[in-house]
Every structure is written in C-alpha cells, then in structure tokens.
PDB file of C-alpha atoms in Angstrom:
ATOM      1  CA  UNK A   1      82.969-201.006-118.189  1.00 45.00           C
ATOM      2  CA  UNK A   2      84.820-198.447-116.074  1.00 43.00           C
ATOM      3  CA  UNK A   3      82.822-195.689-117.764  1.00 46.00           C
ATOM      4  CA  UNK A   4      79.557-197.411-116.818  1.00 46.00           C
ATOM      5  CA  UNK A   5      80.645-197.549-113.167  1.00 45.00           C
ATOM      6  CA  UNK A   6      81.561-193.826-113.227  1.00 46.00           C
ATOM      7  CA  UNK A   7      78.191-192.953-114.729  1.00 47.00           C
ATOM      8  CA  UNK A   8      76.368-195.161-112.227  1.00 46.00           C
ATOM      9  CA  UNK A   9      78.404-193.642-109.366  1.00 49.00           C
ATOM     10  CA  UNK A  10      77.641-190.134-110.586  1.00 51.00           C
ATOM     11  CA  UNK A  11      73.951-190.971-110.934  1.00 53.00           C
ATOM     12  CA  UNK A  12      73.934-192.353-107.394  1.00 54.00           C
ATOM     13  CA  UNK A  13      75.494-189.149-106.074  1.00 65.00           C
ATOM     14  CA  UNK A  14      72.911-187.066-107.948  1.00 70.00           C
ATOM     15  CA  UNK A  15      70.099-189.144-106.475  1.00 66.00           C
ATOM     16  CA  UNK A  16      71.506-188.618-102.981  1.00 74.00           C
ATOM     17  CA  UNK A  17      71.813-184.861-103.566  1.00 73.00           C
ATOM     18  CA  UNK A  18      68.254-184.654-104.859  1.00 67.00           C
ATOM     19  CA  UNK A  19      66.970-186.677-101.907  1.00 61.00           C
ATOM     20  CA  UNK A  20      68.812-184.396 -99.508  1.00 63.00           C
ATOM     21  CA  UNK A  21      67.356-181.299-101.212  1.00 60.00           C
ATOM     22  CA  UNK A  22      63.857-182.795-100.985  1.00 56.00           C
ATOM     23  CA  UNK A  23      64.342-183.378 -97.262  1.00 61.00           C
ATOM     24  CA  UNK A  24      65.392-179.752 -96.852  1.00 68.00           C
ATOM     25  CA  UNK A  25      62.238-178.377 -98.520  1.00 69.00           C
ATOM     26  CA  UNK A  26      60.050-176.821 -95.843  1.00 70.00           C
ATOM     27  CA  UNK A  27      56.320-176.905 -96.453  1.00 72.00           C
ATOM     28  CA  UNK A  28      53.889-174.332 -95.171  1.00 73.00           C
ATOM     29  CA  UNK A  29      50.484-174.910 -93.595  1.00 73.00           C
ATOM     30  CA  UNK A  30      48.913-175.237 -97.035  1.00 77.00           C
ATOM     31  CA  UNK A  31      51.377-177.962 -98.079  1.00 74.00           C
ATOM     32  CA  UNK A  32      53.233-175.707-100.515  1.00 79.00           C
ATOM     33  CA  UNK A  33      56.964-174.954-100.228  1.00 78.00           C
ATOM     34  CA  UNK A  34      57.728-171.756 -98.323  1.00 74.00           C
ATOM     35  CA  UNK A  35      59.023-168.680-100.140  1.00 82.00           C
ATOM     36  CA  UNK A  36      62.569-167.432 -99.631  1.00 82.00           C
ATOM     37  CA  UNK A  37      61.291-164.651 -97.392  1.00 87.00           C
ATOM     38  CA  UNK A  38      59.302-167.095 -95.258  1.00 83.00           C
ATOM     39  CA  UNK A  39      62.305-169.449 -95.060  1.00 83.00           C
ATOM     40  CA  UNK A  40      64.523-166.571 -93.891  1.00 88.00           C
ATOM     41  CA  UNK A  41      61.942-165.624 -91.273  1.00 89.00           C
ATOM     42  CA  UNK A  42      61.682-169.234 -90.105  1.00 86.00           C
ATOM     43  CA  UNK A  43      65.479-169.541 -89.917  1.00 89.00           C
ATOM     44  CA  UNK A  44      65.672-166.275 -87.961  1.00 93.00           C
ATOM     45  CA  UNK A  45      63.059-167.543 -85.486  1.00 93.00           C
ATOM     46  CA  UNK A  46      64.950-170.820 -85.058  1.00 92.00           C
ATOM     47  CA  UNK A  47      68.217-168.944 -84.472  1.00 95.00           C
ATOM     48  CA  UNK A  48      66.484-166.679 -81.954  1.00 96.00           C
ATOM     49  CA  UNK A  49      65.063-169.693 -80.095  1.00 95.00           C
ATOM     50  CA  UNK A  50      68.474-171.386 -80.145  1.00 95.00           C
ATOM     51  CA  UNK A  51      70.139-168.287 -78.657  1.00 96.00           C
ATOM     52  CA  UNK A  52      67.404-168.063 -76.021  1.00 96.00           C
ATOM     53  CA  UNK A  53      67.967-171.686 -74.975  1.00 96.00           C
ATOM     54  CA  UNK A  54      71.733-171.138 -74.828  1.00 96.00           C
ATOM     55  CA  UNK A  55      71.249-167.999 -72.715  1.00 96.00           C
ATOM     56  CA  UNK A  56      68.890-169.792 -70.326  1.00 96.00           C
ATOM     57  CA  UNK A  57      71.318-172.695 -69.975  1.00 96.00           C
ATOM     58  CA  UNK A  58      74.223-170.301 -69.334  1.00 96.00           C
ATOM     59  CA  UNK A  59      72.211-168.352 -66.728  1.00 95.00           C
ATOM     60  CA  UNK A  60      71.191-171.573 -64.968  1.00 95.00           C
ATOM     61  CA  UNK A  61      74.824-172.682 -64.905  1.00 93.00           C
ATOM     62  CA  UNK A  62      75.892-169.307 -63.479  1.00 92.00           C
ATOM     63  CA  UNK A  63      73.175-169.472 -60.797  1.00 91.00           C
ATOM     64  CA  UNK A  64      74.299-172.965 -59.826  1.00 89.00           C
ATOM     65  CA  UNK A  65      77.929-171.823 -59.644  1.00 87.00           C
ATOM     66  CA  UNK A  66      76.972-168.832 -57.483  1.00 86.00           C
ATOM     67  CA  UNK A  67      74.892-171.031 -55.178  1.00 83.00           C
ATOM     68  CA  UNK A  68      77.779-173.461 -54.794  1.00 81.00           C
ATOM     69  CA  UNK A  69      80.204-170.619 -54.084  1.00 80.00           C
ATOM     70  CA  UNK A  70      77.955-168.945 -51.489  1.00 77.00           C
ATOM     71  CA  UNK A  71      79.513-170.231 -48.289  1.00 76.00           C
ATOM     72  CA  UNK A  72      78.460-168.286 -45.225  1.00 74.00           C
ATOM     73  CA  UNK A  73      81.510-168.108 -43.020  1.00 76.00           C
ATOM     74  CA  UNK A  74      79.736-165.895 -40.464  1.00 78.00           C
ATOM     75  CA  UNK A  75      76.700-168.109 -39.984  1.00 75.00           C
ATOM     76  CA  UNK A  76      77.414-168.443 -36.280  1.00 74.00           C
ATOM     77  CA  UNK A  77      77.486-164.642 -35.911  1.00 77.00           C
ATOM     78  CA  UNK A  78      73.751-164.194 -36.331  1.00 77.00           C
ATOM     79  CA  UNK A  79      70.520-165.995 -35.713  1.00 76.00           C
ATOM     80  CA  UNK A  80      68.984-167.179 -32.491  1.00 77.00           C
ATOM     81  CA  UNK A  81      71.653-167.375 -29.810  1.00 73.00           C
ATOM     82  CA  UNK A  82      71.365-169.694 -26.818  1.00 73.00           C
ATOM     83  CA  UNK A  83      70.040-168.144 -23.644  1.00 74.00           C
ATOM     84  CA  UNK A  84      72.737-166.879 -21.301  1.00 68.00           C
ATOM     85  CA  UNK A  85      72.037-168.896 -18.196  1.00 71.00           C
ATOM     86  CA  UNK A  86      74.705-169.091 -15.535  1.00 70.00           C
ATOM     87  CA  UNK A  87      75.402-172.778 -15.491  1.00 73.00           C
ATOM     88  CA  UNK A  88      78.739-172.505 -13.723  1.00 76.00           C
ATOM     89  CA  UNK A  89      78.970-171.076 -10.209  1.00 78.00           C
ATOM     90  CA  UNK A  90      82.195-169.371  -9.218  1.00 79.00           C
ATOM     91  CA  UNK A  91      83.572-168.202  -5.867  1.00 81.00           C
ATOM     92  CA  UNK A  92      84.067-164.655  -7.110  1.00 83.00           C
ATOM     93  CA  UNK A  93      82.684-161.884  -4.991  1.00 81.00           C
ATOM     94  CA  UNK A  94      80.965-159.381  -7.222  1.00 85.00           C
ATOM     95  CA  UNK A  95      81.181-155.751  -6.207  1.00 85.00           C
ATOM     96  CA  UNK A  96      78.537-153.237  -7.154  1.00 87.00           C
ATOM     97  CA  UNK A  97      79.854-150.281  -9.067  1.00 88.00           C
ATOM     98  CA  UNK A  98      78.463-147.759  -6.583  1.00 89.00           C
ATOM     99  CA  UNK A  99      80.334-149.551  -3.782  1.00 86.00           C
ATOM    100  CA  UNK A 100      83.734-148.944  -5.395  1.00 86.00           C
ATOM    101  CA  UNK A 101      85.670-146.171  -3.620  1.00 88.00           C
ATOM    102  CA  UNK A 102      89.152-144.719  -3.392  1.00 87.00           C
ATOM    103  CA  UNK A 103      89.842-147.037  -0.465  1.00 87.00           C
ATOM    104  CA  UNK A 104      89.791-149.993  -2.879  1.00 84.00           C
ATOM    105  CA  UNK A 105      92.640-148.676  -5.061  1.00 88.00           C
ATOM    106  CA  UNK A 106      95.031-151.518  -5.851  1.00 87.00           C
ATOM    107  CA  UNK A 107      92.514-154.247  -5.082  1.00 85.00           C
ATOM    108  CA  UNK A 108      91.053-156.555  -7.734  1.00 84.00           C
ATOM    109  CA  UNK A 109      87.323-156.140  -7.966  1.00 82.00           C
ATOM    110  CA  UNK A 110      84.865-158.290  -9.833  1.00 77.00           C
TER     111      UNK A 110
END
C-alpha cells in the first residue's frame, strides 16, 4: 500500500512537471514552438526591456529627488522688486554734493 502511494505521488509530481514545461513552451506566430535561437533572442529582448524600464524608473526617481532638493534660498535676491517710492518723510536736510566745501568739515551732511 505504501508503495502505491509513493508511485501515485511520483506520478503526480511528474504530471506537475510536465504541465509546467508545457506552460513554458513559447509558440511562434505560426503556432509552432520557437527554436532555441529564437527563444534566446526573445529572452534577450525581454531582458533589454526589463533593464530599460528599471533605468527609466531610476531616472524618474532621481529627477524627483533633485526637484525636491532644489530649494532656492536666494529667491528674494532676484525677480521684480517693488518700486522705490519714498513713503516715509524725514526731517533730514539733504545737501547737494557740489555744495559741500571745506567750510563744512566736521559737520554731518546728508
């Protein structure tokens, strides 16, 4: 009885292996299995496509990281500045440069 179970178990494993091999068979456009050379070419194309997708994903991740890291700390240093309009009036007396003379030495001029 134990021998019958071993044989049945072995037969079940063989059936599973055969089914798996049948699933792995790649058929061409004509419905016939592909040759070894065609299978190698197909596998190479799949590997190439897989590497391309990985590269594109990595590049997109790097671009996103760079965009997140690009903080412009000098943003206020450029661009359109507000117009310089004298909004505050002071009591300072402004002196023209040509009016400054040696007689004014020691005085504060604005």
